[in-house]
Amino acid sequence: MITLQGKGVSAGIAKGRLAFLKRTSVSVEKRSINDVEQEIERFDAARRTAAEQLDQLAGSMITKIGEENALLFEIHRMMLEDTDYIDPIIEIIKTEKVCAEYAVNTAGSRLAQEFADMDDEYMRARAVDVYDISKRVVEVLSGEEQTLARSDEPVILATDDFTPSETAQLDRNKVLALVSRQGAVNSHTAIFARTMGIPAIIGFGAFLSGDLAGKEAILDGDTGVLHLDPDPEVVERLEAKKEELRKEKEKLESLRGKPTRTKGGRSMKLYANIGSVSDADAALAGDAEGVGLFRSEFLYLGRNDYPDEETQYESYRKVLEKMGDRLVIIRTLDIGADKQADYFSLPKEENPALGMRAIRICLTRPPIFKTQLRAIYRASAHGNAAIMFPMINSLDELLRAKEAAKAAREELAAKGVPFNAAVPIGIMVETPASAVISDVLAEEAAFFSIGTNDLTQYTLAVDRQNDSISAFCDTRHEAILRLIKLTCDNAHKAGIWCGICGSLGADLTLTQTFVEMGLDELSVEPSRILKLRSMISEC
Ligand code: PEP
Ligand code: MG
């Protein structure tokens, strides 16, 4: 038996034969040309055809991978129209007098490499998108289409890295699981695999060599382990796990649509953390009673300029409409630190986590804050919205943020734009300072939601981005638990509710503690909700 360890990005157990994805490759030759203008026109025509293909693909993929995911193909089309993509290709055709296929391949590879070298994990994952669009243009130019040769028998499919187009077009009945040498947790391939319910493991590197093709395999997409020629005991263990997961799922399904209650009969709310419009579907599928944290950063990341009010309004409105009368807590912009967007031109800082981030940016750049607040208020006419400010450290910051919300309301009212003037305004408690003065903050906040990810980072002085010190990060540290208890008690004294939206909320070893502390709400990844409801019912 050979055992390989990768990074599990889509859970599930799969057993079958390992097959490598065969691409009938389109060869790209360096061919000299005489007529530069004609070659540029050839490239332009191919680009337009590729754009049309992507439009069609976006339309046809909606049912398979969801509306929001299918939007990726629209983004690919936009990339094809971007001068940053086009200009270097034309430059190569002009200066080297070579064919368009070669120019697209060369410039595309360089751009993909630039993305691959970036610090930001999200941007690194975009390299495969550039590769994907270049491949498409080369195919159009050469008149040959790369096809994925597949066997009729369902297999565990392996390759270097799957492009988003390939993953989206996979036949679910022929693919038991995906495994790759490269890949990123945030790649669209990983996202699509989760959406389609295909177990997937990435990042095996060269260990996933071609000579393993045809071997019997079994994998666990949760732990990221792939066994080849597995020992009978391993197969037995993983098949037992699969059966256990199936039974557990069946049990949890019986809790769908039921209220969340402790053993003693106290009601709690189980909300979902979401980061995009399509995540609202996952929240509903997970049986969330609301959205406890809508990370609005997705609107600002991965783009070249600020999202305007209309763009933001549309996204908030869509989520509110999808969630119906369930509460949707929209967290205002939390950019900075680990979430960087170049166009903000944030200063280079020694300690970005202690620097210009979250509410600090909003309070020092009022127009950005106002645009977002106006968009949220406008959307509030379409559902049950709440606003939540991140990283509030003092009463003064909270009052200034609330003043900005009031100004946005006044502007909309003056223009007769409909909105809900009674949108509750709460805060995230993410620093020791805010937990310690939570009695004061509770007088001005409609609710508290404890961001344990940052609260842990700032209380224990452990950088949440730094893997090398993770051994020093005791997420269940007594100091954190005491700060949560203090915050919850102060909320209740002031008559407001208190929840947790950081990762700790989903820690099942602490559910009993949180129930005993009297927390009113936990906001977690949608897939955790039914399990937590089951756990709470036993506490
Ligand atoms: C937190 O800090 O716990 C939190 C939920 O916010 P984020 O993880 O987005 O910083
Ligand atoms: Mg935070």
XYZ file of C-alpha atoms and ligand atoms in Angstrom:
550
model
C 0.000 0.000 0.000
C 1.226 3.533 -0.808
C -0.175 6.387 1.283
C -0.003 9.988 0.094
C -0.944 13.067 2.124
C -2.431 16.097 0.396
C -4.754 18.908 1.353
C -8.405 17.875 1.552
C -10.572 20.586 -0.033
C -13.849 18.747 -0.510
C -14.988 16.138 2.025
C -16.194 12.614 1.298
C -14.804 9.117 0.870
C -14.306 7.632 -2.586
C -12.976 4.266 -3.755
C -12.047 3.372 -7.296
C -9.310 3.175 -9.887
C -6.908 6.078 -10.280
C -6.900 7.543 -13.792
C -4.907 10.489 -15.086
C -6.737 13.117 -17.037
C -5.569 12.876 -20.622
C -5.594 16.080 -22.553
C -5.182 15.760 -26.270
C -2.854 18.701 -26.295
C -2.780 21.468 -28.858
C 0.836 22.020 -29.847
C 2.066 25.581 -29.922
C 4.849 26.176 -32.422
C 6.914 29.332 -32.757
C 6.004 30.156 -36.353
C 7.342 33.310 -38.064
C 4.871 35.563 -39.840
C 5.214 38.404 -42.368
C 1.987 40.340 -41.972
C 1.858 41.660 -38.407
C -1.476 43.470 -38.798
C -3.158 40.377 -40.171
C -1.835 38.290 -37.255
C -3.142 40.824 -34.736
C -6.530 40.658 -36.466
C -6.404 36.823 -36.226
C -5.726 37.115 -32.509
C -8.587 39.612 -32.070
C -11.039 37.382 -33.905
C -10.030 34.388 -31.784
C -10.404 36.452 -28.640
C -13.943 37.449 -29.654
C -14.869 33.822 -30.384
C -13.452 32.715 -27.034
C -15.511 35.458 -25.342
C -18.679 34.191 -27.026
C -17.887 30.635 -25.863
C -17.483 31.890 -22.306
C -20.809 33.716 -22.425
C -22.507 30.494 -23.470
C -20.667 28.500 -20.843
C -21.712 30.955 -18.096
C -25.348 30.471 -19.115
C -25.246 26.681 -19.348
C -23.367 26.115 -16.077
C -25.838 27.880 -13.776
C -27.776 24.742 -12.845
C -24.616 22.679 -12.371
C -22.413 24.958 -10.278
C -24.807 27.757 -9.245
C -25.300 31.285 -10.478
C -22.484 32.859 -8.486
C -19.926 30.197 -9.495
C -20.962 30.415 -13.140
C -20.113 34.104 -12.954
C -16.465 33.027 -13.056
C -16.840 32.477 -16.790
C -18.059 36.025 -17.168
C -14.984 37.142 -15.263
C -12.871 35.081 -17.690
C -14.543 36.934 -20.531
C -13.731 40.251 -18.883
C -10.106 39.161 -18.474
C -10.019 38.551 -22.238
C -10.963 42.193 -22.730
C -8.431 43.545 -20.267
C -5.539 45.511 -21.793
C -3.191 44.003 -19.189
C -3.875 40.693 -20.903
C -4.087 41.870 -24.523
C -1.200 44.361 -24.811
C 1.711 42.001 -24.026
C 0.371 39.516 -26.613
C 0.215 42.158 -29.342
C 3.664 43.360 -28.303
C 5.138 39.868 -28.846
C 3.458 39.532 -32.263
C 4.850 42.943 -33.292
C 8.372 42.713 -31.964
C 9.097 39.040 -32.559
C 6.984 38.695 -35.753
C 5.600 35.386 -34.530
C 2.216 33.669 -34.786
C -0.615 34.565 -32.407
C -0.703 31.056 -30.852
C 2.884 31.441 -29.675
C 2.321 35.025 -28.463
C -0.801 34.053 -26.461
C 0.932 31.061 -24.940
C 4.066 33.018 -24.002
C 2.382 36.155 -22.638
C -0.318 34.086 -20.908
C 2.275 31.901 -19.167
C 4.185 34.978 -17.996
C 1.048 36.603 -16.573
C -0.011 33.340 -14.912
C 3.461 33.114 -13.337
C 3.123 36.687 -12.019
C -0.097 35.677 -10.271
C 1.465 32.447 -9.006
C 4.283 34.477 -7.377
C 1.966 36.825 -5.469
C 1.804 36.804 -1.658
C -1.950 36.858 -1.443
C -3.394 33.340 -1.539
C -6.519 34.468 -3.398
C -4.460 36.154 -6.122
C -2.144 33.135 -6.408
C -5.174 30.994 -7.110
C -5.976 33.224 -10.123
C -2.951 31.894 -12.071
C -5.004 28.929 -13.237
C -7.715 31.299 -14.525
C -5.188 33.060 -16.779
C -3.936 29.692 -17.982
C -7.521 28.627 -18.669
C -8.373 31.621 -20.875
C -5.087 31.426 -22.802
C -5.697 27.757 -23.493
C -9.112 28.644 -24.842
C -7.765 31.325 -27.200
C -5.019 29.008 -28.474
C -7.620 26.320 -29.163
C -9.707 28.755 -31.189
C -6.645 29.957 -33.118
C -5.516 26.464 -33.978
C -9.006 25.185 -34.715
C -8.339 22.213 -32.446
C -10.214 21.622 -29.261
C -8.565 19.926 -26.329
C -10.771 17.122 -25.215
C -10.657 15.271 -21.938
C -10.258 11.638 -22.805
C -12.091 9.629 -20.157
C -12.895 6.021 -19.559
C -16.460 4.779 -19.252
C -15.847 3.396 -15.792
C -16.174 5.973 -12.954
C -12.660 6.837 -11.723
C -10.695 8.918 -9.262
C -9.379 11.535 -11.653
C -5.829 12.852 -11.267
C -3.857 15.612 -12.952
C -1.392 18.454 -12.310
C -4.163 20.945 -11.718
C -7.691 21.138 -13.017
C -8.732 24.337 -14.727
C -12.076 25.796 -13.636
C -13.532 25.031 -17.108
C -12.529 21.394 -16.818
C -13.908 20.982 -13.309
C -17.213 22.655 -14.134
C -17.699 20.420 -17.160
C -16.898 17.124 -15.433
C -19.528 14.429 -15.610
C -20.489 13.754 -11.979
C -21.388 10.142 -12.846
C -17.929 9.392 -14.241
C -15.819 11.075 -11.574
C -15.644 9.615 -8.069
C -13.132 12.167 -6.778
C -10.465 14.637 -7.919
C -6.803 14.579 -6.914
C -4.106 16.950 -8.122
C -0.405 17.669 -7.769
C -0.915 21.404 -7.428
C -3.903 23.561 -6.588
C -5.061 26.028 -3.967
C -7.682 25.765 -1.258
C -9.312 28.924 -2.611
C -9.173 27.890 -6.249
C -12.384 27.734 -8.196
C -11.643 24.084 -8.804
C -11.909 23.431 -5.053
C -15.047 25.565 -4.793
C -16.712 23.815 -7.739
C -15.816 20.385 -6.346
C -17.486 21.250 -3.034
C -20.528 22.652 -4.835
C -20.877 19.492 -6.912
C -20.239 17.242 -3.891
C -17.144 15.614 -5.422
C -14.470 14.664 -2.839
C -11.200 16.420 -3.734
C -7.618 16.503 -2.493
C -4.965 18.857 -3.872
C -1.248 19.494 -3.450
C 0.289 15.982 -3.657
C 3.199 17.362 -5.651
C 5.389 14.983 -7.642
C 4.374 12.079 -5.365
C 1.268 11.733 -7.498
C 3.278 10.285 -10.375
C 1.916 9.019 -13.662
C 3.027 5.437 -12.984
C 0.311 5.174 -10.332
C -2.332 5.225 -13.059
C -4.677 2.269 -12.966
C -4.038 1.463 -9.305
C -6.933 0.799 -6.977
C -7.325 3.706 -4.568
C -9.377 4.940 -1.655
C -9.333 8.489 -0.311
C -10.719 10.640 2.457
C -11.403 14.207 1.261
C -11.713 15.298 4.858
C -8.243 14.269 6.054
C -6.574 14.627 2.633
C -5.215 11.055 2.608
C -5.005 8.939 -0.536
C -4.179 5.204 -0.284
C -3.100 3.276 -3.380
C -3.362 -0.524 -3.454
C -4.955 -0.105 -0.027
C -4.650 -2.775 2.654
C -7.959 -4.508 3.368
C -8.010 -3.043 6.916
C -7.753 0.498 5.507
C -10.582 -0.122 3.063
C -12.641 -1.593 5.867
C -11.943 1.389 8.143
C -12.762 4.014 5.512
C -15.849 2.195 4.315
C -17.002 2.012 7.936
C -16.361 5.759 8.188
C -18.374 6.322 5.032
C -21.254 4.340 6.501
C -20.973 6.226 9.799
C -21.057 9.544 7.916
C -24.126 8.386 6.030
C -25.933 7.417 9.255
C -24.887 10.625 10.986
C -26.179 12.621 8.014
C -29.495 10.797 8.218
C -29.787 11.580 11.931
C -28.928 15.235 11.398
C -31.419 15.532 8.566
C -34.182 14.784 11.075
C -33.307 18.099 12.788
C -33.814 20.135 9.610
C -36.346 22.929 10.056
C -36.529 22.347 13.814
C -35.837 25.163 16.312
C -32.549 25.114 18.218
C -33.124 24.372 21.909
C -30.925 23.328 24.786
C -31.796 20.308 26.896
C -33.257 22.725 29.440
C -35.532 24.220 26.763
C -33.706 27.541 26.231
C -33.841 28.798 22.637
C -30.661 29.628 20.770
C -30.129 30.839 17.231
C -27.865 29.103 14.740
C -26.825 31.441 11.971
C -24.452 31.039 9.025
C -21.245 32.850 8.117
C -21.252 33.724 4.435
C -18.838 35.514 2.126
C -20.698 35.847 -1.154
C -24.167 35.960 -2.641
C -24.127 32.279 -3.592
C -23.187 31.322 -0.034
C -26.737 32.330 0.892
C -27.873 29.184 -0.959
C -25.457 27.148 1.148
C -26.823 28.849 4.282
C -30.356 27.807 3.348
C -29.224 24.309 2.382
C -27.476 24.051 5.768
C -30.726 25.119 7.516
C -29.367 28.378 8.928
C -31.882 30.434 10.896
C -30.231 33.580 9.551
C -26.870 34.991 8.513
C -24.803 35.973 11.533
C -21.837 37.279 9.561
C -21.929 38.393 5.960
C -18.291 39.217 5.199
C -18.754 42.065 2.738
C -15.052 42.075 1.764
C -15.726 39.777 -1.190
C -17.103 42.858 -2.950
C -13.792 44.673 -2.577
C -11.228 41.892 -3.091
C -9.925 40.660 -6.445
C -10.830 43.812 -8.373
C -9.088 46.957 -9.569
C -11.318 49.650 -8.157
C -13.910 50.314 -5.454
C -17.276 48.635 -5.994
C -19.889 51.363 -6.540
C -23.108 51.745 -4.553
C -25.210 50.009 -7.177
C -22.971 46.929 -7.309
C -23.042 46.640 -3.534
C -26.777 47.252 -3.300
C -27.461 44.466 -5.808
C -25.387 41.952 -3.830
C -26.915 42.815 -0.446
C -30.414 42.846 -1.921
C -29.934 39.414 -3.495
C -28.814 37.901 -0.179
C -31.651 39.556 1.741
C -34.198 38.342 -0.776
C -32.812 34.812 -0.740
C -32.964 34.714 3.083
C -36.574 35.972 3.221
C -37.557 37.046 6.733
C -34.458 35.531 8.330
C -32.037 38.042 9.860
C -28.977 38.931 7.712
C -26.169 40.683 9.587
C -24.003 42.555 7.105
C -20.574 43.334 8.466
C -19.205 46.571 7.087
C -15.878 46.589 5.298
C -13.140 44.655 7.109
C -10.231 45.175 4.759
C -6.558 45.523 5.726
C -4.240 43.124 7.578
C -4.528 39.786 5.743
C -7.147 41.134 3.306
C -5.428 43.576 0.963
C -6.763 45.331 -2.127
C -4.141 47.370 -4.003
C -6.450 50.203 -5.020
C -6.919 51.148 -1.358
C -3.218 52.118 -1.461
C -2.876 51.278 2.205
C 0.447 52.324 3.721
C 3.129 49.653 3.966
C 3.081 48.731 7.637
C 5.387 46.816 9.927
C 2.405 45.227 11.698
C -0.646 45.331 9.424
C -2.792 43.379 11.894
C -2.225 46.245 14.338
C -2.510 48.851 11.610
C -4.932 50.516 9.275
C -7.732 47.978 8.998
C -11.486 47.473 9.301
C -13.371 50.296 11.060
C -10.194 52.401 11.132
C -10.270 52.610 7.331
C -13.988 53.412 7.310
C -13.651 56.180 9.881
C -10.711 57.783 8.084
C -12.171 57.448 4.565
C -15.765 58.572 4.968
C -16.779 58.370 1.277
C -16.008 54.631 1.126
C -17.960 54.021 4.327
C -20.903 56.159 3.179
C -21.196 54.308 -0.137
C -21.405 50.985 1.684
C -23.862 52.200 4.314
C -26.162 53.716 1.683
C -26.081 50.430 -0.267
C -26.919 48.408 2.863
C -29.779 50.725 3.857
C -31.229 50.668 0.338
C -31.093 46.868 0.373
C -32.737 46.827 3.823
C -36.064 47.539 2.118
C -35.899 43.987 0.699
C -35.454 41.844 3.802
C -34.454 41.622 7.448
C -31.064 43.352 7.617
C -28.749 44.259 10.487
C -25.459 46.171 10.349
C -22.360 45.139 12.268
C -19.149 47.151 12.666
C -15.846 45.208 12.921
C -12.923 45.926 15.289
C -14.701 48.473 17.477
C -12.370 49.370 20.342
C -13.994 52.331 22.022
C -17.297 54.077 22.583
C -16.066 56.997 20.489
C -15.450 54.715 17.466
C -18.896 53.184 17.839
C -20.581 56.582 18.078
C -18.702 57.881 15.026
C -19.646 54.795 13.015
C -23.275 55.168 14.081
C -23.119 58.840 13.089
C -22.012 57.776 9.571
C -24.986 55.374 9.431
C -27.298 58.213 10.480
C -25.880 60.464 7.753
C -26.508 57.734 5.150
C -30.104 57.387 6.386
C -30.651 61.137 6.209
C -29.365 61.307 2.633
C -31.665 58.515 1.507
C -34.642 59.970 3.386
C -34.054 63.387 1.779
C -34.257 61.758 -1.651
C -37.302 59.674 -0.734
C -35.414 56.378 -1.253
C -37.112 53.516 0.639
C -35.150 51.838 3.449
C -35.690 50.391 6.912
C -34.766 53.092 9.439
C -34.868 50.554 12.286
C -32.031 48.306 11.039
C -30.324 47.089 14.259
C -26.702 48.205 14.561
C -24.418 45.863 16.460
C -20.692 45.390 16.809
C -18.110 42.675 16.658
C -16.162 42.194 19.859
C -12.743 41.287 18.507
C -10.221 42.898 20.835
C -9.570 42.524 24.557
C -10.314 46.264 24.853
C -13.840 45.927 23.544
C -14.541 42.867 25.704
C -13.302 44.667 28.817
C -15.472 47.746 28.167
C -18.395 45.739 26.800
C -20.599 47.156 29.586
C -20.070 50.641 28.096
C -20.412 49.511 24.466
C -23.600 47.569 25.254
C -25.376 50.860 25.945
C -24.957 51.842 22.291
C -25.041 48.503 20.463
C -28.111 46.486 19.495
C -26.158 43.214 19.778
C -22.669 41.769 20.208
C -21.078 39.172 17.978
C -17.743 37.940 19.274
C -15.061 37.535 16.598
C -12.963 34.899 18.311
C -10.483 34.658 15.428
C -9.230 38.178 16.039
C -10.009 38.148 19.760
C -7.634 35.186 20.071
C -4.965 36.849 17.940
C -5.032 40.071 19.971
C -5.437 38.469 23.399
C -2.716 35.871 23.028
C -0.455 38.029 20.795
C -0.447 35.216 18.240
C -0.502 36.266 14.579
C -3.377 34.294 13.028
C -1.495 34.201 9.705
C 1.693 32.733 11.089
C 1.616 28.927 10.946
C 4.981 28.617 12.656
C 3.563 29.778 15.987
C 0.300 27.867 15.826
C 1.556 25.694 18.704
C 1.305 28.806 20.899
C -2.257 29.472 19.852
C -4.485 27.851 22.442
C -7.903 28.785 21.110
C -9.537 27.498 24.314
C -7.249 29.583 26.511
C -8.887 30.545 29.818
C -8.366 34.248 28.972
C -10.496 33.940 25.836
C -13.244 32.062 27.651
C -13.320 34.671 30.430
C -13.538 37.524 27.901
C -16.434 35.758 26.152
C -18.229 35.278 29.483
C -17.660 38.915 30.466
C -18.984 40.165 27.117
C -22.032 37.911 27.293
C -22.853 38.956 30.879
C -22.509 42.654 30.020
C -24.740 42.225 26.971
C -27.449 40.602 29.073
C -27.224 43.268 31.796
C -27.938 45.857 29.086
C -30.738 43.740 27.611
C -29.067 42.924 24.275
C -28.162 39.563 22.767
C -24.657 38.156 22.400
C -23.345 35.580 19.953
C -20.093 34.249 18.509
C -19.224 34.440 14.810
C -15.544 33.417 15.002
C -14.443 29.843 14.339
C -14.606 28.949 18.028
C -18.407 28.980 17.791
C -18.228 25.692 15.870
C -15.881 23.994 18.370
C -18.070 21.154 19.629
C -15.895 20.636 22.698
C -17.012 24.096 23.870
C -20.716 23.905 23.026
C -21.615 22.919 26.597
C -19.544 25.845 27.934
C -21.224 28.320 25.550
C -24.676 27.050 26.503
C -23.807 27.445 30.203
C -22.454 30.962 29.608
C -25.842 31.869 28.173
C -24.768 32.778 24.632
C -27.805 33.509 22.479
C -26.425 32.787 19.039
C -23.647 30.967 17.203
C -22.784 31.810 13.631
C -20.807 29.131 11.822
C -20.123 27.648 8.401
C -23.434 26.443 6.953
C -22.333 22.799 6.901
C -21.861 22.834 10.715
C -25.367 23.954 11.639
C -27.253 20.668 11.926
C -24.426 19.071 13.902
C -24.391 22.002 16.326
C -28.179 21.870 16.689
C -27.865 18.218 17.637
C -25.077 19.019 20.129
C -26.975 21.932 21.709
C -30.030 19.729 22.196
C -27.859 17.508 24.423
C -26.455 20.361 26.539
C -13.211 36.988 13.718
O -12.248 37.741 13.819
O -13.475 36.069 14.517
C -14.146 37.121 12.582
C -15.244 36.405 12.513
O -13.781 37.990 11.590
P -12.726 37.615 10.443
O -12.361 36.166 10.613
O -13.390 37.898 9.146
O -11.604 38.545 10.751
Mg -12.159 39.525 12.584
